Amino acid sequence: MIMSNVTEKTAIVDKKTGPLVEFSINGKRVEVRQGETVLKGAKKAGIYIPALCYHPDLEPFGGCRLCIVEIGGARGCPTACTTPALEGMEVQTDTQRLKELRRNILEMILTEHPHACLVCAERGKCGEAHECSRKAGIATGCNFCPKNGRCGIQTVMEHVELKEITLPLAYKGLSVQRDNPFFDRDYNLCILCGRCVRACQRGVIKFMQRGGLAEIATAPGRSHIEAGCVFCGACVDHCPTGSLIERKRRWEGKPETQAKTICPFCAVGCEITAGIKNGRVIETLTNAQGCLRGRFCATELYDSHKRITVPMIRKHGRLMPVSWDEAISEAAKALKKYSRSRSPLGAKDKGGAVALIYSANCSNEDMYVFWKFADTAIGASVAYSPISAQQEPFWRKSNEENASKRQGYVPENWKQTKFFYLIGEDLPDGVDDAEFVIVQDMFLPERAGKIAQVVLPSAGYFEFQGSTTDFEGRVKAFEKAVEPRGGSKPDWWISAQLASKLGAEGFDYASAKDINKEMETNITAGGGGERRGEADGRPGEGEILPLGPELWNFAYRSVRLASQIKGVEKICKVKGWNRP
């Protein structure tokens, strides 16, 4: 158990500018800004000081006591994370006295944490033997813990060199709590470091009770949903043990690589880090406290078994898998027929033969190709992107608004429209049938999927390169993190192939970079504003979006999150938002 001595806690103001302070750590001279702590100075000097309750994004706590140091002329052993560095201070971090104290402190912490694997002389050698049996309901050792290899205690143990636990184990014997929509809580592994409490900006979780009964919990009798949690994931991200673990990636292990990208769900444009293993994205982490969409929904939607992964054509009333060449040929044949036999969209109060409707979730490069496709390949003057009243107001200032300013409007009458080319969108309200429908999406839209003649699988948001425009008009570039699932392709590639099949020229792009170069020449971002690259547009810093009834209808492309992600559906049902 970790208990903070509040009488020794020091308020720290981390100043990025100001006078420098020089002091020594283990005889090494270190310079930090006035107000910065001894621990921060040690990190700058590359000197490791063990700590479990410390996190650079959180207010210092001084609860675990593992970062204690000796300071010349000072009494006792203060904690490095709460002690400001002073001019001329002489600090020792690795004396025999400190080593013994740390071992005693860590031993007391581990009396309430399963520790058999941590002190086992054969640790690290039994992983292969336990591989097939490690998915235990309750973690009783490192090899049965979902945080194995990423645990803060394992890191500290290597430095402190604790060989055995002589104190009796006081195992809590608590049940794993699985009522949370997105993560499990196993408080048998909790060391009361307080990171999750400090990370929660809404005060949903707190320290409850005292002494041996102390625990982290919500208000008695209330679930996270009822307590007002917005599921930003900050508590999970800051937990050093396996006490809080995302259910979707519980047994995925440690990512092999990471890739930075932009959250695709709204126009705030938060930067997220995708953890990749075996060619799959297994987790997404926000650089700051974001929202449940980017933190938990991104991997679930990307990894859904309901995704379209092969081109399909409706034959004898059923959608059947076909090759890309056959699907493109069928779509081009129909487009050629309808664009020639009837007038394209043109009059404001009338629909035309062909409507190209695309989602604002598409990248800037995708949208450019769609506009060009409508102008040159089929002769339509409109590429229409609807603004959904259910989405946050951010959308009205971002890609959707910029796209509609470019060349889009909402026809007052869709009855004259016989052909719909839907890219990440469903049929417009009031339209239940059409002579021909092409669906180009990650998922089958609810209504269009029932009558679509051609289905073209779009690559997911981690699977292609491009850029997007946030609600402040900043253009943000993102890279491909993994290969497209199955036979899916980027939207721009599909539309370019279709245009080439129709005989249109100028669609032979090799990558999104080729499109971007053409965009730089022909247009400016935002329909007239200055186009700025990644270096000029700062990454999104994360914004915790409040949850409200709009979550029930919140959609990515043509799919409502609540229809695909059980956690979102659960929140809406508990809150009573699951109504039209």
XYZ file of C-alpha atoms in Angstrom:
580
model
C 0.000 0.000 0.000
C 1.153 3.538 -0.754
C 0.192 6.326 1.617
C 1.197 9.951 1.082
C 2.744 11.965 3.903
C 0.963 15.245 3.204
C 3.098 17.161 5.682
C 6.126 16.736 3.410
C 4.326 17.489 0.159
C 5.711 20.534 -1.592
C 3.858 22.517 -4.250
C 5.947 22.488 -7.411
C 5.691 25.058 -10.150
C 7.400 23.764 -13.264
C 8.595 26.893 -15.044
C 9.738 26.536 -18.620
C 11.535 29.842 -18.517
C 13.434 31.517 -15.738
C 16.826 31.432 -14.052
C 18.879 28.246 -14.096
C 19.789 26.357 -10.945
C 22.962 24.259 -10.828
C 23.350 21.372 -8.423
C 25.022 17.952 -8.312
C 23.588 14.434 -8.431
C 26.031 11.661 -7.541
C 28.836 14.136 -8.249
C 27.465 15.052 -11.688
C 26.662 18.730 -12.302
C 23.091 19.312 -13.487
C 21.250 22.469 -14.572
C 17.464 22.851 -14.310
C 15.039 25.740 -14.298
C 14.192 27.267 -10.947
C 11.215 25.391 -9.496
C 11.998 22.099 -11.186
C 12.452 19.046 -8.988
C 15.447 16.895 -8.151
C 13.802 14.000 -9.987
C 13.451 16.041 -13.157
C 17.112 17.001 -12.910
C 18.061 13.355 -12.509
C 16.105 12.440 -15.638
C 17.879 15.191 -17.590
C 21.219 13.792 -16.412
C 20.263 10.229 -17.344
C 20.286 9.076 -13.712
C 17.538 6.587 -12.825
C 15.624 7.041 -9.590
C 12.872 4.437 -9.004
C 9.310 5.731 -8.595
C 5.807 4.311 -8.905
C 3.513 7.221 -8.081
C 5.375 9.750 -10.257
C 4.277 10.638 -13.793
C 5.576 13.648 -15.739
C 2.040 14.732 -16.690
C 0.721 14.727 -13.108
C 1.197 16.799 -9.966
C 3.919 15.250 -7.743
C 2.473 13.087 -4.995
C 5.363 11.644 -2.996
C 3.269 8.650 -1.992
C 5.349 5.629 -2.956
C 8.505 6.939 -1.204
C 10.696 4.988 -3.608
C 12.313 8.119 -5.050
C 13.877 9.094 -1.725
C 17.343 10.674 -1.917
C 19.979 12.000 0.439
C 20.714 15.725 0.340
C 23.807 17.183 1.953
C 22.899 19.151 5.092
C 19.256 18.011 5.075
C 17.600 15.716 7.594
C 16.023 12.450 6.558
C 15.487 11.240 3.030
C 13.106 13.538 1.081
C 11.319 12.400 -2.063
C 12.979 13.564 -5.272
C 9.644 14.090 -7.062
C 8.481 16.771 -4.584
C 11.787 18.428 -3.678
C 12.734 21.538 -5.701
C 16.358 21.694 -6.818
C 18.344 24.488 -5.148
C 21.585 26.154 -6.124
C 24.607 24.190 -4.901
C 22.530 21.271 -3.602
C 24.434 17.975 -3.361
C 22.231 14.911 -3.955
C 23.019 11.221 -3.588
C 20.593 8.699 -5.139
C 22.276 5.306 -4.758
C 23.862 4.954 -1.317
C 23.682 1.682 0.636
C 21.264 3.282 3.074
C 18.902 4.310 0.271
C 19.063 0.878 -1.329
C 18.041 -0.800 1.919
C 15.238 1.690 2.570
C 13.858 1.209 -0.944
C 13.893 -2.553 -0.594
C 11.956 -2.286 2.683
C 9.434 0.141 1.151
C 8.914 -1.978 -1.962
C 8.504 -5.095 0.171
C 5.687 -3.428 2.127
C 4.001 -2.322 -1.115
C 4.160 -5.871 -2.495
C 2.500 -7.441 0.556
C -0.822 -6.434 -1.044
C 0.184 -7.235 -4.624
C 0.662 -10.702 -6.193
C 4.440 -10.999 -6.139
C 5.395 -14.647 -6.646
C 6.683 -14.037 -10.175
C 8.456 -10.817 -9.184
C 10.789 -12.550 -6.720
C 11.018 -15.893 -8.516
C 14.592 -16.882 -9.361
C 13.368 -18.327 -12.682
C 11.327 -15.285 -13.732
C 11.461 -14.604 -17.434
C 12.193 -18.248 -18.284
C 8.694 -19.707 -17.925
C 6.849 -17.541 -20.467
C 6.790 -20.175 -23.203
C 5.418 -22.860 -20.899
C 2.623 -20.575 -19.709
C 1.761 -19.058 -23.088
C -1.344 -21.174 -23.659
C -2.710 -20.765 -20.138
C -1.981 -17.117 -19.356
C -5.495 -15.776 -20.033
C -6.592 -16.096 -16.421
C -9.663 -14.295 -15.120
C -7.699 -12.914 -12.157
C -3.974 -12.128 -12.350
C -2.054 -14.061 -9.692
C 1.402 -13.472 -11.153
C 3.234 -11.644 -13.917
C 2.716 -14.387 -16.498
C -1.035 -14.173 -15.940
C -1.196 -10.369 -15.976
C -2.200 -8.389 -19.104
C 0.397 -5.732 -18.226
C 3.286 -8.219 -18.250
C 6.316 -6.549 -19.823
C 4.793 -3.079 -19.426
C 4.412 -2.966 -15.656
C 6.000 -0.237 -13.561
C 6.672 -2.638 -10.693
C 8.721 -4.930 -12.933
C 10.903 -1.977 -13.927
C 11.432 -0.897 -10.316
C 12.199 -4.463 -9.210
C 15.098 -4.669 -11.653
C 16.700 -1.597 -10.063
C 15.884 -2.167 -6.390
C 17.050 -5.807 -6.556
C 14.514 -7.150 -4.074
C 15.151 -10.911 -3.899
C 12.475 -12.101 -1.463
C 9.404 -10.994 0.459
C 9.653 -11.827 4.167
C 6.433 -10.090 5.216
C 3.130 -12.018 5.033
C 0.983 -11.588 1.921
C -2.277 -9.723 2.518
C -4.044 -10.639 -0.726
C -7.258 -8.643 -1.121
C -9.290 -11.346 -2.863
C -11.473 -8.858 -4.730
C -13.583 -9.689 -7.766
C -12.584 -8.162 -11.085
C -15.050 -5.378 -11.919
C -16.242 -5.613 -15.518
C -19.214 -3.245 -15.488
C -17.204 -0.492 -17.192
C -17.942 -0.195 -20.955
C -14.303 -0.235 -22.052
C -11.910 -1.411 -19.331
C -11.662 -3.935 -16.490
C -10.679 -3.010 -12.927
C -8.717 -5.554 -10.909
C -8.015 -3.802 -7.626
C -6.081 -6.829 -6.376
C -3.239 -5.327 -8.426
C -3.755 -1.745 -7.218
C -0.874 -0.256 -5.205
C -2.739 2.971 -4.325
C -0.225 5.128 -6.169
C -2.982 7.661 -6.899
C -2.038 8.214 -10.537
C -5.557 7.472 -11.764
C -7.095 9.822 -9.174
C -4.803 12.685 -10.186
C -5.306 12.000 -13.889
C -9.105 12.169 -13.646
C -10.027 15.791 -14.290
C -13.702 15.203 -13.476
C -13.166 13.703 -10.021
C -15.044 10.523 -10.872
C -12.669 8.308 -8.864
C -11.210 9.081 -5.444
C -9.425 7.543 -2.481
C -12.009 5.891 -0.257
C -11.548 4.860 3.404
C -8.205 4.670 5.210
C -5.467 2.324 6.332
C -5.816 -1.298 5.258
C -9.306 -0.582 3.884
C -8.141 2.197 1.554
C -9.241 1.783 -2.060
C -9.791 3.650 -5.316
C -13.469 3.862 -6.193
C -16.345 5.937 -7.475
C -19.037 7.216 -5.133
C -20.605 4.246 -3.300
C -23.166 2.407 -5.375
C -22.455 4.329 -8.573
C -20.930 2.988 -11.768
C -18.489 5.005 -13.869
C -21.328 5.899 -16.237
C -23.570 7.096 -13.411
C -20.687 9.008 -11.776
C -20.187 11.139 -14.896
C -17.119 9.473 -16.421
C -16.481 10.563 -20.025
C -14.147 7.596 -20.682
C -11.163 9.606 -21.829
C -8.931 6.711 -20.709
C -6.542 8.892 -18.687
C -6.828 6.643 -15.630
C -5.997 3.549 -17.709
C -3.058 5.234 -19.446
C -1.490 6.386 -16.173
C -1.914 3.145 -14.194
C 1.539 1.544 -13.675
C 0.131 -1.960 -13.006
C -2.520 -4.187 -14.570
C -5.183 -2.845 -12.226
C -6.868 -0.854 -15.017
C -6.691 -2.466 -18.433
C -8.505 -1.845 -21.710
C -10.728 -4.860 -22.384
C -10.250 -4.837 -26.165
C -6.459 -5.171 -25.934
C -6.292 -7.068 -22.622
C -4.292 -10.003 -23.993
C -2.580 -8.343 -26.941
C 0.702 -7.830 -25.082
C 3.224 -5.082 -25.736
C 3.142 -3.209 -29.095
C 6.063 -3.944 -31.399
C 6.058 -0.467 -32.957
C 4.155 2.797 -32.705
C 2.956 5.314 -35.276
C 1.599 8.833 -34.793
C -1.577 9.741 -36.643
C -4.661 11.975 -36.368
C -7.898 10.892 -34.687
C -10.492 10.519 -37.491
C -13.688 11.102 -35.536
C -14.015 14.877 -35.275
C -12.439 18.110 -36.448
C -10.482 18.828 -33.261
C -7.783 16.740 -34.922
C -6.137 15.291 -31.805
C -2.845 13.541 -32.397
C -2.985 9.896 -31.326
C -0.360 7.176 -31.117
C -1.249 3.805 -32.600
C 0.348 0.741 -31.023
C 1.048 -1.921 -33.663
C 1.638 -5.654 -33.296
C 1.649 -8.362 -35.966
C 0.555 -5.814 -38.557
C -2.536 -4.772 -36.558
C -3.334 -1.684 -34.522
C -3.980 -3.007 -31.009
C -4.346 0.284 -29.120
C -4.596 4.034 -29.539
C -3.244 6.496 -27.001
C -3.982 10.208 -26.934
C -1.133 12.639 -26.279
C -3.361 14.519 -23.868
C -6.725 13.701 -22.359
C -8.962 13.165 -25.355
C -12.346 11.504 -25.642
C -13.707 7.973 -25.778
C -13.897 8.047 -29.583
C -10.180 8.346 -30.191
C -9.102 6.403 -27.091
C -11.379 3.363 -27.226
C -13.563 3.447 -30.341
C -10.780 3.789 -32.932
C -9.369 0.284 -32.469
C -12.770 -1.383 -32.049
C -14.150 0.106 -35.260
C -10.960 -0.533 -37.237
C -10.772 -4.139 -35.999
C -14.487 -4.948 -36.404
C -15.366 -8.274 -38.002
C -18.197 -6.483 -39.834
C -15.818 -4.522 -42.059
C -16.067 -4.911 -45.838
C -12.789 -6.374 -47.069
C -13.551 -7.558 -50.631
C -15.338 -5.969 -53.635
C -18.852 -7.330 -54.194
C -21.521 -7.306 -56.908
C -25.179 -8.207 -56.395
C -25.962 -11.373 -58.305
C -29.325 -13.161 -58.083
C -30.317 -10.917 -55.198
C -27.163 -11.508 -53.130
C -23.861 -9.630 -52.795
C -21.100 -11.916 -54.071
C -17.310 -11.401 -53.790
C -15.591 -10.506 -57.074
C -12.235 -9.171 -58.232
C -11.441 -5.463 -58.200
C -11.367 -5.406 -61.994
C -14.857 -6.907 -62.266
C -16.296 -4.553 -59.634
C -14.739 -1.440 -61.218
C -15.914 -2.520 -64.680
C -19.493 -3.050 -63.454
C -19.561 0.330 -61.698
C -18.062 2.131 -64.714
C -20.558 0.506 -67.075
C -23.490 1.736 -64.987
C -22.002 5.214 -64.495
C -21.452 5.578 -68.229
C -25.063 4.604 -68.912
C -26.659 6.985 -66.426
C -24.351 9.956 -66.937
C -24.963 9.863 -70.705
C -28.683 9.058 -70.794
C -29.803 11.676 -68.302
C -28.660 15.141 -67.272
C -26.366 15.281 -64.244
C -27.182 17.261 -61.121
C -27.524 20.873 -62.099
C -30.697 22.684 -61.102
C -30.953 23.690 -57.497
C -34.528 22.475 -57.021
C -34.200 19.273 -58.990
C -32.222 16.114 -58.640
C -30.403 14.721 -61.632
C -29.551 11.255 -62.827
C -26.319 10.853 -60.871
C -25.474 11.919 -57.311
C -22.021 11.541 -55.802
C -22.355 11.777 -52.014
C -19.257 11.573 -49.816
C -18.449 11.759 -46.122
C -16.572 14.570 -44.419
C -14.519 11.871 -42.676
C -12.628 11.413 -45.924
C -9.168 12.932 -46.242
C -8.406 16.126 -48.156
C -6.808 14.045 -50.908
C -9.900 11.840 -51.157
C -12.182 14.859 -51.474
C -10.035 16.442 -54.157
C -10.223 13.288 -56.267
C -14.004 13.112 -55.747
C -14.442 16.696 -56.962
C -12.223 16.053 -59.933
C -14.066 12.802 -60.663
C -17.445 14.558 -60.623
C -16.176 17.378 -62.855
C -14.262 15.408 -65.470
C -15.213 11.725 -65.370
C -19.022 11.836 -65.257
C -19.750 15.475 -65.975
C -21.620 16.083 -62.724
C -21.224 19.548 -61.247
C -21.822 18.506 -57.684
C -19.938 16.447 -55.141
C -22.238 16.616 -52.134
C -21.212 16.224 -48.512
C -24.049 16.488 -45.975
C -23.699 18.276 -42.639
C -25.221 16.117 -39.925
C -27.127 17.917 -37.205
C -26.178 15.176 -34.772
C -22.438 15.818 -34.940
C -20.589 18.317 -32.782
C -20.449 21.927 -34.060
C -16.777 21.358 -34.937
C -17.853 19.717 -38.180
C -19.443 22.852 -39.542
C -16.056 24.586 -39.483
C -13.984 21.779 -40.905
C -13.768 19.548 -43.953
C -17.539 19.397 -44.469
C -17.993 23.138 -44.649
C -14.898 23.609 -46.778
C -16.101 20.891 -49.142
C -19.614 22.317 -49.466
C -18.195 25.770 -50.210
C -16.135 24.239 -52.971
C -18.985 22.622 -54.926
C -21.839 21.145 -52.958
C -25.479 21.696 -52.139
C -28.494 19.802 -50.893
C -31.059 19.200 -53.667
C -34.604 19.888 -52.520
C -35.891 16.907 -54.467
C -34.046 13.617 -54.783
C -36.810 11.893 -56.749
C -35.158 12.578 -60.094
C -31.903 10.990 -58.922
C -31.694 7.412 -60.162
C -27.999 6.660 -59.522
C -26.198 7.128 -56.203
C -22.437 6.837 -55.773
C -22.104 6.760 -51.963
C -18.653 7.201 -50.417
C -18.872 6.734 -46.668
C -22.518 7.796 -46.627
C -25.974 6.212 -46.627
C -28.859 7.174 -48.884
C -30.314 10.636 -48.170
C -33.348 10.841 -45.894
C -36.533 10.149 -47.815
C -34.771 7.991 -50.416
C -35.449 4.292 -49.982
C -34.836 3.070 -53.497
C -32.826 3.854 -56.616
C -32.119 2.229 -59.959
C -28.415 1.786 -59.214
C -26.334 2.269 -56.049
C -22.572 2.044 -55.591
C -21.427 1.788 -51.976
C -17.793 2.639 -51.202
C -17.207 2.245 -47.480
C -15.681 0.348 -44.548
C -19.122 -0.991 -43.566
C -22.389 -1.622 -45.378
C -24.709 1.358 -44.754
C -27.986 0.451 -43.065
C -30.289 1.299 -45.977
C -28.040 1.499 -49.027
C -26.450 -1.831 -48.135
C -29.751 -3.595 -48.773
C -30.035 -2.474 -52.399
C -26.449 -1.718 -53.496
C -25.467 -3.315 -56.817
C -21.733 -2.705 -56.372
C -19.804 -2.568 -53.076
C -16.218 -1.284 -52.980
C -14.252 -1.762 -49.710
C -12.552 1.374 -48.378
C -9.337 1.255 -46.366
C -9.598 2.238 -42.713
C -8.165 5.372 -41.141
C -4.914 3.677 -40.038
C -4.387 2.190 -43.483
C -3.612 5.113 -45.767
C -1.622 8.336 -45.984
C -3.170 11.771 -46.332
C -4.155 14.983 -44.578
C -7.179 16.498 -42.898
C -8.283 20.029 -41.979
C -9.262 20.780 -38.380
C -11.944 23.189 -37.172
C -9.405 26.045 -37.012
C -8.389 25.556 -40.640
C -5.042 23.880 -39.917
C -4.010 21.182 -42.363
C -2.606 18.125 -40.582
C -0.790 15.336 -42.383
C -0.854 11.721 -41.243
C 1.025 8.604 -42.338
C -0.108 5.055 -42.996
C 0.345 2.893 -39.899
C -0.582 -0.579 -41.216
C -1.510 -2.246 -44.487
C -5.191 -2.157 -45.590
C -7.372 -5.013 -44.356
C -8.025 -7.734 -46.910
C -8.589 -6.248 -50.354
C -9.665 -2.787 -49.191
C -8.149 0.294 -50.873
C -7.921 4.041 -50.141
C -10.954 5.998 -51.354
C -8.877 8.129 -53.734
C -7.455 4.991 -55.363
C -10.908 3.494 -55.942
C -12.358 6.650 -57.500
C -9.217 7.153 -59.598
C -9.484 3.601 -60.946
C -13.128 4.180 -61.756
C -12.334 7.437 -63.550
C -9.622 5.756 -65.627
C -12.069 3.006 -66.554
C -14.441 5.695 -67.808
C -11.670 7.061 -70.031
C -10.887 10.161 -67.968
C -7.281 11.372 -67.954
C -5.161 12.717 -65.107
C -6.023 10.075 -62.498
C -2.829 8.023 -62.636
C -1.746 8.800 -59.064
C 0.843 6.541 -57.449
C 0.253 7.822 -53.924
C -1.506 10.475 -51.865
C 1.641 12.599 -52.177
C 1.011 12.922 -55.927
C -2.508 14.172 -55.228
C -1.200 16.584 -52.627
C 1.235 18.103 -55.119
C -1.597 18.626 -57.597
C -3.727 20.165 -54.852
C -0.955 22.618 -54.018
C -0.998 23.748 -57.622
C -4.745 23.877 -58.243
C -6.398 24.779 -54.946
C -5.738 26.130 -51.469
C -6.988 24.545 -48.286
C -10.418 25.557 -47.063
C -11.634 26.832 -50.402
C -9.503 29.940 -50.478
C -7.465 30.058 -47.307
C -3.736 29.621 -47.042
C -2.741 25.987 -47.244
C -0.484 25.065 -44.363
C 1.495 21.904 -43.967
C 2.070 19.728 -40.936
C 4.912 21.878 -39.619
C 2.690 24.962 -39.505
C -0.322 23.325 -37.909
C 0.224 22.229 -34.316
C -1.111 18.768 -33.400
C -4.401 18.601 -31.535
C -3.728 18.819 -27.815
C -6.705 16.714 -26.813
C -10.103 17.859 -25.715
C -12.476 15.952 -23.464
C -15.793 16.194 -25.264
C -18.824 16.042 -22.940
C -21.121 13.100 -23.460
C -24.732 13.797 -24.376
C -27.718 12.332 -26.249
C -25.965 13.020 -29.566
C -23.671 10.056 -28.815
C -26.464 7.675 -29.848
C -26.440 9.008 -33.412
C -22.756 9.912 -33.639
C -21.422 8.376 -36.834
C -18.124 7.739 -38.520
C -18.753 7.692 -42.268
C -22.040 5.813 -42.667
C -21.970 3.822 -39.440
C -23.266 4.856 -36.020
C -20.714 4.020 -33.333
C -23.486 2.746 -31.053
C -24.451 0.152 -33.660
C -20.915 -1.273 -33.869
C -19.347 -0.711 -30.435
C -21.040 -2.299 -27.428
C -19.424 0.110 -24.972
C -21.014 3.117 -26.687
C -24.353 1.317 -26.833
C -24.130 0.546 -23.100
C -23.431 4.179 -22.177
C -26.420 5.343 -24.205
C -28.745 2.742 -22.671
C -27.712 3.518 -19.081
C -28.075 7.258 -19.747
C -31.407 6.764 -21.532
C -30.095 8.210 -24.797
C -30.986 5.191 -26.957
C -33.967 6.865 -28.560
C -34.409 8.358 -32.069
